[in-house]
PDB file of N, CA and C in Angstrom:
ATOM      1  N   MET A   7      10.939  11.700 -30.910  1.00 48.00           N
ATOM      2  CA  MET A   7      10.600  11.163 -31.982  1.00 48.00           C
ATOM      3  C   MET A   7      10.574   9.523 -32.178  1.00 48.00           C
ATOM      4  N   LYS A   8       9.716   8.991 -32.947  1.00 56.00           N
ATOM      5  CA  LYS A   8       9.832   7.607 -33.231  1.00 56.00           C
ATOM      6  C   LYS A   8       9.314   7.158 -34.418  1.00 56.00           C
ATOM      7  N   GLY A   9       9.556   6.198 -35.012  1.00 54.00           N
ATOM      8  CA  GLY A   9       9.003   5.941 -36.128  1.00 54.00           C
ATOM      9  C   GLY A   9      10.144   4.919 -37.199  1.00 54.00           C
ATOM     10  N   ASN A  10       9.499   4.786 -38.105  1.00 57.00           N
ATOM     11  CA  ASN A  10      10.386   3.942 -39.347  1.00 57.00           C
ATOM     12  C   ASN A  10      11.271   4.922 -40.177  1.00 57.00           C
ATOM     13  N   PRO A  11      12.382   4.967 -40.108  1.00 58.00           N
ATOM     14  CA  PRO A  11      13.315   5.709 -40.872  1.00 58.00           C
ATOM     15  C   PRO A  11      12.721   5.721 -42.645  1.00 58.00           C
ATOM     16  N   TYR A  12      12.224   4.464 -43.051  1.00 62.00           N
ATOM     17  CA  TYR A  12      11.987   4.274 -44.447  1.00 62.00           C
ATOM     18  C   TYR A  12      10.593   5.315 -44.714  1.00 62.00           C
ATOM     19  N   LEU A  13       9.835   5.335 -43.786  1.00 60.00           N
ATOM     20  CA  LEU A  13       8.187   5.856 -43.674  1.00 60.00           C
ATOM     21  C   LEU A  13       8.329   7.374 -43.405  1.00 60.00           C
ATOM     22  N   GLY A  14       9.462   7.545 -42.851  1.00 57.00           N
ATOM     23  CA  GLY A  14       9.471   9.163 -42.274  1.00 57.00           C
ATOM     24  C   GLY A  14       9.057   9.117 -40.545  1.00 57.00           C
ATOM     25  N   VAL A  15       9.244  10.249 -39.852  1.00 55.00           N
ATOM     26  CA  VAL A  15       9.125   9.974 -38.665  1.00 55.00           C
ATOM     27  C   VAL A  15       7.718  10.380 -38.219  1.00 55.00           C
ATOM     28  N   VAL A  16       7.290   9.587 -37.307  1.00 56.00           N
ATOM     29  CA  VAL A  16       5.869   9.659 -36.839  1.00 56.00           C
ATOM     30  C   VAL A  16       5.994  10.253 -35.595  1.00 56.00           C
ATOM     31  N   VAL A  17       5.107  11.457 -35.254  1.00 59.00           N
ATOM     32  CA  VAL A  17       5.360  12.303 -34.163  1.00 59.00           C
ATOM     33  C   VAL A  17       4.204  12.085 -33.276  1.00 59.00           C
ATOM     34  N   ASP A  18       3.750  11.727 -31.970  1.00 63.00           N
ATOM     35  CA  ASP A  18       2.736  11.702 -31.335  1.00 63.00           C
ATOM     36  C   ASP A  18       2.374  13.187 -30.739  1.00 63.00           C
ATOM     37  N   ASN A  19       1.633  13.761 -31.765  1.00 70.00           N
ATOM     38  CA  ASN A  19       1.159  15.333 -31.250  1.00 70.00           C
ATOM     39  C   ASN A  19       0.306  15.586 -30.421  1.00 70.00           C
ATOM     40  N   ARG A  20      -0.460  14.515 -30.092  1.00 79.00           N
ATOM     41  CA  ARG A  20      -1.530  14.830 -29.522  1.00 79.00           C
ATOM     42  C   ARG A  20      -1.692  15.576 -27.950  1.00 79.00           C
ATOM     43  N   GLU A  21      -2.367  16.336 -27.624  1.00 87.00           N
ATOM     44  CA  GLU A  21      -2.287  16.794 -26.053  1.00 87.00           C
ATOM     45  C   GLU A  21      -2.617  16.034 -25.093  1.00 87.00           C
ATOM     46  N   PRO A  22      -2.295  16.113 -23.978  1.00 89.00           N
ATOM     47  CA  PRO A  22      -2.477  15.214 -22.815  1.00 89.00           C
ATOM     48  C   PRO A  22      -4.143  15.965 -22.379  1.00 89.00           C
ATOM     49  N   ARG A  23      -4.849  15.014 -22.040  1.00 90.00           N
ATOM     50  CA  ARG A  23      -5.977  14.973 -21.619  1.00 90.00           C
ATOM     51  C   ARG A  23      -6.522  14.665 -20.246  1.00 90.00           C
ATOM     52  N   ASP A  24      -7.859  15.178 -19.643  1.00 93.00           N
ATOM     53  CA  ASP A  24      -8.084  14.849 -18.492  1.00 93.00           C
ATOM     54  C   ASP A  24      -8.882  13.715 -18.438  1.00 93.00           C
ATOM     55  N   TYR A  25      -8.645  12.493 -17.699  1.00 94.00           N
ATOM     56  CA  TYR A  25      -9.939  11.256 -17.861  1.00 94.00           C
ATOM     57  C   TYR A  25     -10.419  11.160 -16.707  1.00 94.00           C
ATOM     58  N   ILE A  26     -11.358  10.113 -16.372  1.00 94.00           N
ATOM     59  CA  ILE A  26     -11.948   9.924 -15.358  1.00 94.00           C
ATOM     60  C   ILE A  26     -12.169   8.516 -15.296  1.00 94.00           C
ATOM     61  N   ILE A  27     -11.839   7.909 -14.658  1.00 94.00           N
ATOM     62  CA  ILE A  27     -11.938   6.270 -14.163  1.00 94.00           C
ATOM     63  C   ILE A  27     -13.239   5.928 -13.200  1.00 94.00           C
ATOM     64  N   LYS A  28     -14.068   5.427 -13.698  1.00 94.00           N
ATOM     65  CA  LYS A  28     -15.340   5.417 -12.809  1.00 94.00           C
ATOM     66  C   LYS A  28     -15.418   3.623 -12.506  1.00 94.00           C
ATOM     67  N   LYS A  29     -15.593   3.230 -11.407  1.00 92.00           N
ATOM     68  CA  LYS A  29     -16.298   1.594 -10.959  1.00 92.00           C
ATOM     69  C   LYS A  29     -17.745   1.711 -11.276  1.00 92.00           C
ATOM     70  N   GLU A  30     -17.889   0.819 -12.404  1.00 90.00           N
ATOM     71  CA  GLU A  30     -19.228   0.426 -12.765  1.00 90.00           C
ATOM     72  C   GLU A  30     -19.734  -1.084 -12.499  1.00 90.00           C
ATOM     73  N   LEU A  31     -21.298  -1.256 -12.440  1.00 87.00           N
ATOM     74  CA  LEU A  31     -21.523  -2.443 -12.551  1.00 87.00           C
ATOM     75  C   LEU A  31     -21.332  -3.091 -13.943  1.00 87.00           C
ATOM     76  N   GLU A  32     -20.873  -4.249 -13.804  1.00 81.00           N
ATOM     77  CA  GLU A  32     -20.383  -4.955 -14.992  1.00 81.00           C
ATOM     78  C   GLU A  32     -20.958  -6.556 -14.850  1.00 81.00           C
ATOM     79  N   PRO A  33     -22.199  -6.719 -15.595  1.00 73.00           N
ATOM     80  CA  PRO A  33     -22.617  -8.126 -15.157  1.00 73.00           C
ATOM     81  C   PRO A  33     -21.852  -9.343 -15.684  1.00 73.00           C
ATOM     82  N   LEU A  34     -21.002  -9.246 -16.738  1.00 72.00           N
ATOM     83  CA  LEU A  34     -20.785 -10.490 -17.533  1.00 72.00           C
ATOM     84  C   LEU A  34     -19.007 -10.540 -16.621  1.00 72.00           C
ATOM     85  N   LEU A  35     -18.658  -9.798 -15.790  1.00 60.00           N
ATOM     86  CA  LEU A  35     -17.419  -9.868 -15.082  1.00 60.00           C
ATOM     87  C   LEU A  35     -17.852 -10.359 -13.568  1.00 60.00           C
ATOM     88  N   LYS A  36     -18.278 -11.475 -13.387  1.00 61.00           N
ATOM     89  CA  LYS A  36     -18.585 -12.106 -12.373  1.00 61.00           C
ATOM     90  C   LYS A  36     -18.037 -12.631 -11.282  1.00 61.00           C
ATOM     91  N   ASN A  37     -16.626 -12.923 -12.071  1.00 61.00           N
ATOM     92  CA  ASN A  37     -15.299 -13.525 -10.923  1.00 61.00           C
ATOM     93  C   ASN A  37     -14.872 -12.233 -10.310  1.00 61.00           C
ATOM     94  N   VAL A  38     -14.753 -11.127 -10.303  1.00 61.00           N
ATOM     95  CA  VAL A  38     -14.380 -10.057  -9.736  1.00 61.00           C
ATOM     96  C   VAL A  38     -15.496  -9.306  -8.985  1.00 61.00           C
ATOM     97  N   GLY A  39     -16.453 -10.040  -8.743  1.00 73.00           N
ATOM     98  CA  GLY A  39     -17.381  -9.292  -7.752  1.00 73.00           C
ATOM     99  C   GLY A  39     -18.538  -8.270  -8.788  1.00 73.00           C
ATOM    100  N   GLY A  40     -18.513  -8.614  -9.980  1.00 81.00           N
ATOM    101  CA  GLY A  40     -19.370  -7.864 -11.017  1.00 81.00           C
ATOM    102  C   GLY A  40     -19.298  -6.593 -11.172  1.00 81.00           C
ATOM    103  N   TYR A  41     -17.947  -6.020 -10.979  1.00 87.00           N
ATOM    104  CA  TYR A  41     -17.556  -4.832 -11.184  1.00 87.00           C
ATOM    105  C   TYR A  41     -16.442  -4.440 -12.292  1.00 87.00           C
ATOM    106  N   ALA A  42     -16.422  -3.292 -13.153  1.00 89.00           N
ATOM    107  CA  ALA A  42     -15.256  -2.919 -13.994  1.00 89.00           C
ATOM    108  C   ALA A  42     -15.164  -1.447 -14.058  1.00 89.00           C
ATOM    109  N   TYR A  43     -13.703  -1.210 -14.256  1.00 92.00           N
ATOM    110  CA  TYR A  43     -13.417   0.164 -14.394  1.00 92.00           C
ATOM    111  C   TYR A  43     -13.377   0.484 -15.537  1.00 92.00           C
ATOM    112  N   THR A  44     -14.376   1.972 -15.896  1.00 92.00           N
ATOM    113  CA  THR A  44     -14.454   2.360 -17.475  1.00 92.00           C
ATOM    114  C   THR A  44     -13.870   3.625 -17.203  1.00 92.00           C
ATOM    115  N   VAL A  45     -13.191   3.964 -18.534  1.00 93.00           N
ATOM    116  CA  VAL A  45     -12.544   5.701 -18.878  1.00 93.00           C
ATOM    117  C   VAL A  45     -13.539   6.288 -19.256  1.00 93.00           C
ATOM    118  N   TYR A  46     -13.514   7.593 -18.827  1.00 95.00           N
ATOM    119  CA  TYR A  46     -14.466   8.809 -19.659  1.00 95.00           C
ATOM    120  C   TYR A  46     -13.250   9.755 -19.822  1.00 95.00           C
ATOM    121  N   LEU A  47     -13.821  10.647 -20.793  1.00 92.00           N
ATOM    122  CA  LEU A  47     -13.019  12.165 -20.688  1.00 92.00           C
ATOM    123  C   LEU A  47     -13.517  12.960 -19.760  1.00 92.00           C
ATOM    124  N   ALA A  48     -12.961  14.183 -19.584  1.00 92.00           N
ATOM    125  CA  ALA A  48     -13.620  14.913 -18.258  1.00 92.00           C
ATOM    126  C   ALA A  48     -14.885  15.276 -18.580  1.00 92.00           C
ATOM    127  N   ASP A  49     -15.217  15.565 -19.999  1.00 92.00           N
ATOM    128  CA  ASP A  49     -16.500  16.098 -20.315  1.00 92.00           C
ATOM    129  C   ASP A  49     -17.546  15.301 -20.102  1.00 92.00           C
ATOM    130  N   GLY A  50     -17.410  13.767 -19.925  1.00 91.00           N
ATOM    131  CA  GLY A  50     -18.145  12.611 -20.026  1.00 91.00           C
ATOM    132  C   GLY A  50     -18.654  11.802 -21.059  1.00 91.00           C
ATOM    133  N   THR A  51     -17.449  11.988 -22.166  1.00 91.00           N
ATOM    134  CA  THR A  51     -17.331  11.081 -23.131  1.00 91.00           C
ATOM    135  C   THR A  51     -16.602   9.802 -22.757  1.00 91.00           C
ATOM    136  N   PRO A  52     -17.648   8.663 -23.313  1.00 91.00           N
ATOM    137  CA  PRO A  52     -17.007   7.342 -22.933  1.00 91.00           C
ATOM    138  C   PRO A  52     -15.919   7.043 -23.786  1.00 91.00           C
ATOM    139  N   MET A  53     -14.657   6.403 -23.544  1.00 90.00           N
ATOM    140  CA  MET A  53     -13.721   6.083 -24.090  1.00 90.00           C
ATOM    141  C   MET A  53     -13.846   4.500 -24.412  1.00 90.00           C
ATOM    142  N   TYR A  54     -14.809   3.656 -24.077  1.00 88.00           N
ATOM    143  CA  TYR A  54     -14.995   2.451 -24.433  1.00 88.00           C
ATOM    144  C   TYR A  54     -13.823   1.665 -24.161  1.00 88.00           C
ATOM    145  N   MET A  55     -13.529   1.852 -22.797  1.00 89.00           N
ATOM    146  CA  MET A  55     -12.164   1.182 -22.499  1.00 89.00           C
ATOM    147  C   MET A  55     -12.881   0.706 -21.249  1.00 89.00           C
ATOM    148  N   SER A  56     -12.518  -0.598 -20.659  1.00 89.00           N
ATOM    149  CA  SER A  56     -12.833  -1.082 -19.375  1.00 89.00           C
ATOM    150  C   SER A  56     -12.220  -2.187 -19.158  1.00 89.00           C
ATOM    151  N   GLU A  57     -11.555  -2.426 -18.025  1.00 90.00           N
ATOM    152  CA  GLU A  57     -10.910  -3.462 -17.290  1.00 90.00           C
ATOM    153  C   GLU A  57     -11.452  -4.047 -15.804  1.00 90.00           C
ATOM    154  N   PRO A  58     -11.335  -5.356 -15.551  1.00 87.00           N
ATOM    155  CA  PRO A  58     -11.538  -5.493 -13.934  1.00 87.00           C
ATOM    156  C   PRO A  58     -11.092  -5.166 -13.053  1.00 87.00           C
ATOM    157  N   THR A  59      -9.635  -4.573 -13.251  1.00 90.00           N
ATOM    158  CA  THR A  59      -8.897  -4.031 -12.039  1.00 90.00           C
ATOM    159  C   THR A  59      -8.314  -2.611 -12.356  1.00 90.00           C
ATOM    160  N   LEU A  60      -8.241  -2.056 -11.368  1.00 92.00           N
ATOM    161  CA  LEU A  60      -7.676  -0.594 -11.235  1.00 92.00           C
ATOM    162  C   LEU A  60      -6.584  -0.307 -12.218  1.00 92.00           C
ATOM    163  N   GLU A  61      -5.788  -1.187 -11.385  1.00 94.00           N
ATOM    164  CA  GLU A  61      -4.222  -1.477 -12.262  1.00 94.00           C
ATOM    165  C   GLU A  61      -4.025  -1.591 -13.515  1.00 94.00           C
ATOM    166  N   ALA A  62      -4.949  -2.421 -14.100  1.00 93.00           N
ATOM    167  CA  ALA A  62      -5.243  -2.957 -15.464  1.00 93.00           C
ATOM    168  C   ALA A  62      -5.563  -1.463 -16.584  1.00 93.00           C
ATOM    169  N   ILE A  63      -6.714  -1.022 -15.908  1.00 93.00           N
ATOM    170  CA  ILE A  63      -7.211   0.177 -16.702  1.00 93.00           C
ATOM    171  C   ILE A  63      -5.978   1.418 -16.790  1.00 93.00           C
ATOM    172  N   GLU A  64      -5.455   1.580 -15.527  1.00 92.00           N
ATOM    173  CA  GLU A  64      -4.456   2.852 -15.351  1.00 92.00           C
ATOM    174  C   GLU A  64      -3.641   2.620 -16.473  1.00 92.00           C
ATOM    175  N   LEU A  65      -2.857   1.290 -16.460  1.00 92.00           N
ATOM    176  CA  LEU A  65      -1.934   1.121 -17.094  1.00 92.00           C
ATOM    177  C   LEU A  65      -1.933   1.031 -18.603  1.00 92.00           C
ATOM    178  N   ARG A  66      -3.108   0.507 -18.988  1.00 92.00           N
ATOM    179  CA  ARG A  66      -3.685   0.789 -20.539  1.00 92.00           C
ATOM    180  C   ARG A  66      -3.981   2.053 -20.881  1.00 92.00           C
ATOM    181  N   LEU A  67      -4.442   2.724 -20.198  1.00 90.00           N
ATOM    182  CA  LEU A  67      -4.662   4.181 -20.285  1.00 90.00           C
ATOM    183  C   LEU A  67      -3.284   5.037 -20.500  1.00 90.00           C
ATOM    184  N   ARG A  68      -2.211   4.990 -19.743  1.00 89.00           N
ATOM    185  CA  ARG A  68      -1.027   5.526 -19.770  1.00 89.00           C
ATOM    186  C   ARG A  68      -0.167   4.767 -20.880  1.00 89.00           C
ATOM    187  N   ARG A  69      -0.480   3.751 -21.343  1.00 88.00           N
ATOM    188  CA  ARG A  69       0.295   3.173 -22.229  1.00 88.00           C
ATOM    189  C   ARG A  69      -0.005   3.816 -23.739  1.00 88.00           C
ATOM    190  N   GLY A  70      -1.379   4.073 -24.065  1.00 83.00           N
ATOM    191  CA  GLY A  70      -1.880   4.223 -25.190  1.00 83.00           C
ATOM    192  C   GLY A  70      -2.332   5.965 -25.599  1.00 83.00           C
ATOM    193  N   TYR A  71      -2.543   6.683 -24.076  1.00 87.00           N
ATOM    194  CA  TYR A  71      -2.767   8.008 -24.360  1.00 87.00           C
ATOM    195  C   TYR A  71      -1.931   9.039 -23.424  1.00 87.00           C
ATOM    196  N   PRO A  72      -1.738  10.147 -24.008  1.00 88.00           N
ATOM    197  CA  PRO A  72      -0.928  11.191 -23.065  1.00 88.00           C
ATOM    198  C   PRO A  72      -2.300  11.532 -21.871  1.00 88.00           C
ATOM    199  N   VAL A  73      -1.435  11.596 -20.597  1.00 89.00           N
ATOM    200  CA  VAL A  73      -2.491  11.807 -19.501  1.00 89.00           C
ATOM    201  C   VAL A  73      -2.180  13.224 -19.034  1.00 89.00           C
ATOM    202  N   LYS A  74      -3.096  14.208 -18.598  1.00 91.00           N
ATOM    203  CA  LYS A  74      -2.752  15.458 -17.919  1.00 91.00           C
ATOM    204  C   LYS A  74      -3.284  15.030 -16.441  1.00 91.00           C
ATOM    205  N   SER A  75      -4.125  14.360 -16.330  1.00 91.00           N
ATOM    206  CA  SER A  75      -4.663  13.958 -15.012  1.00 91.00           C
ATOM    207  C   SER A  75      -5.666  12.983 -15.120  1.00 91.00           C
ATOM    208  N   LEU A  76      -5.575  12.174 -13.581  1.00 91.00           N
ATOM    209  CA  LEU A  76      -6.660  11.430 -13.632  1.00 91.00           C
ATOM    210  C   LEU A  76      -7.595  11.542 -12.312  1.00 91.00           C
ATOM    211  N   ALA A  77      -9.000  11.194 -12.788  1.00 90.00           N
ATOM    212  CA  ALA A  77      -9.887  11.196 -11.539  1.00 90.00           C
ATOM    213  C   ALA A  77     -10.271   9.931 -11.458  1.00 90.00           C
ATOM    214  N   ILE A  78     -10.499   9.556  -9.974  1.00 91.00           N
ATOM    215  CA  ILE A  78     -10.944   8.134  -9.800  1.00 91.00           C
ATOM    216  C   ILE A  78     -12.125   8.285  -9.213  1.00 91.00           C
ATOM    217  N   TYR A  79     -13.428   7.631  -9.510  1.00 90.00           N
ATOM    218  CA  TYR A  79     -14.710   7.675  -8.322  1.00 90.00           C
ATOM    219  C   TYR A  79     -14.580   6.136  -8.262  1.00 90.00           C
ATOM    220  N   GLN A  80     -15.020   5.580  -7.048  1.00 83.00           N
ATOM    221  CA  GLN A  80     -15.134   4.198  -6.950  1.00 83.00           C
ATOM    222  C   GLN A  80     -16.788   4.040  -6.248  1.00 83.00           C
TER     223      GLN A  80
END
């Protein structure tokens, strides 16, 4: 449990979900070879989250969302 005692307890009750990380062409990221890693839900819905490295996108995803499983396609 976490939260501000004056505002009440804030509970993160989101269910862990399956995510897919794909390496896609990104023309704006020329310094890293023109590719970016993008996150999608398991059903293909885009999460609109993209980073130039796999480590950065995985860290950002695990920090903000409960993860059940990750599939990485390069």
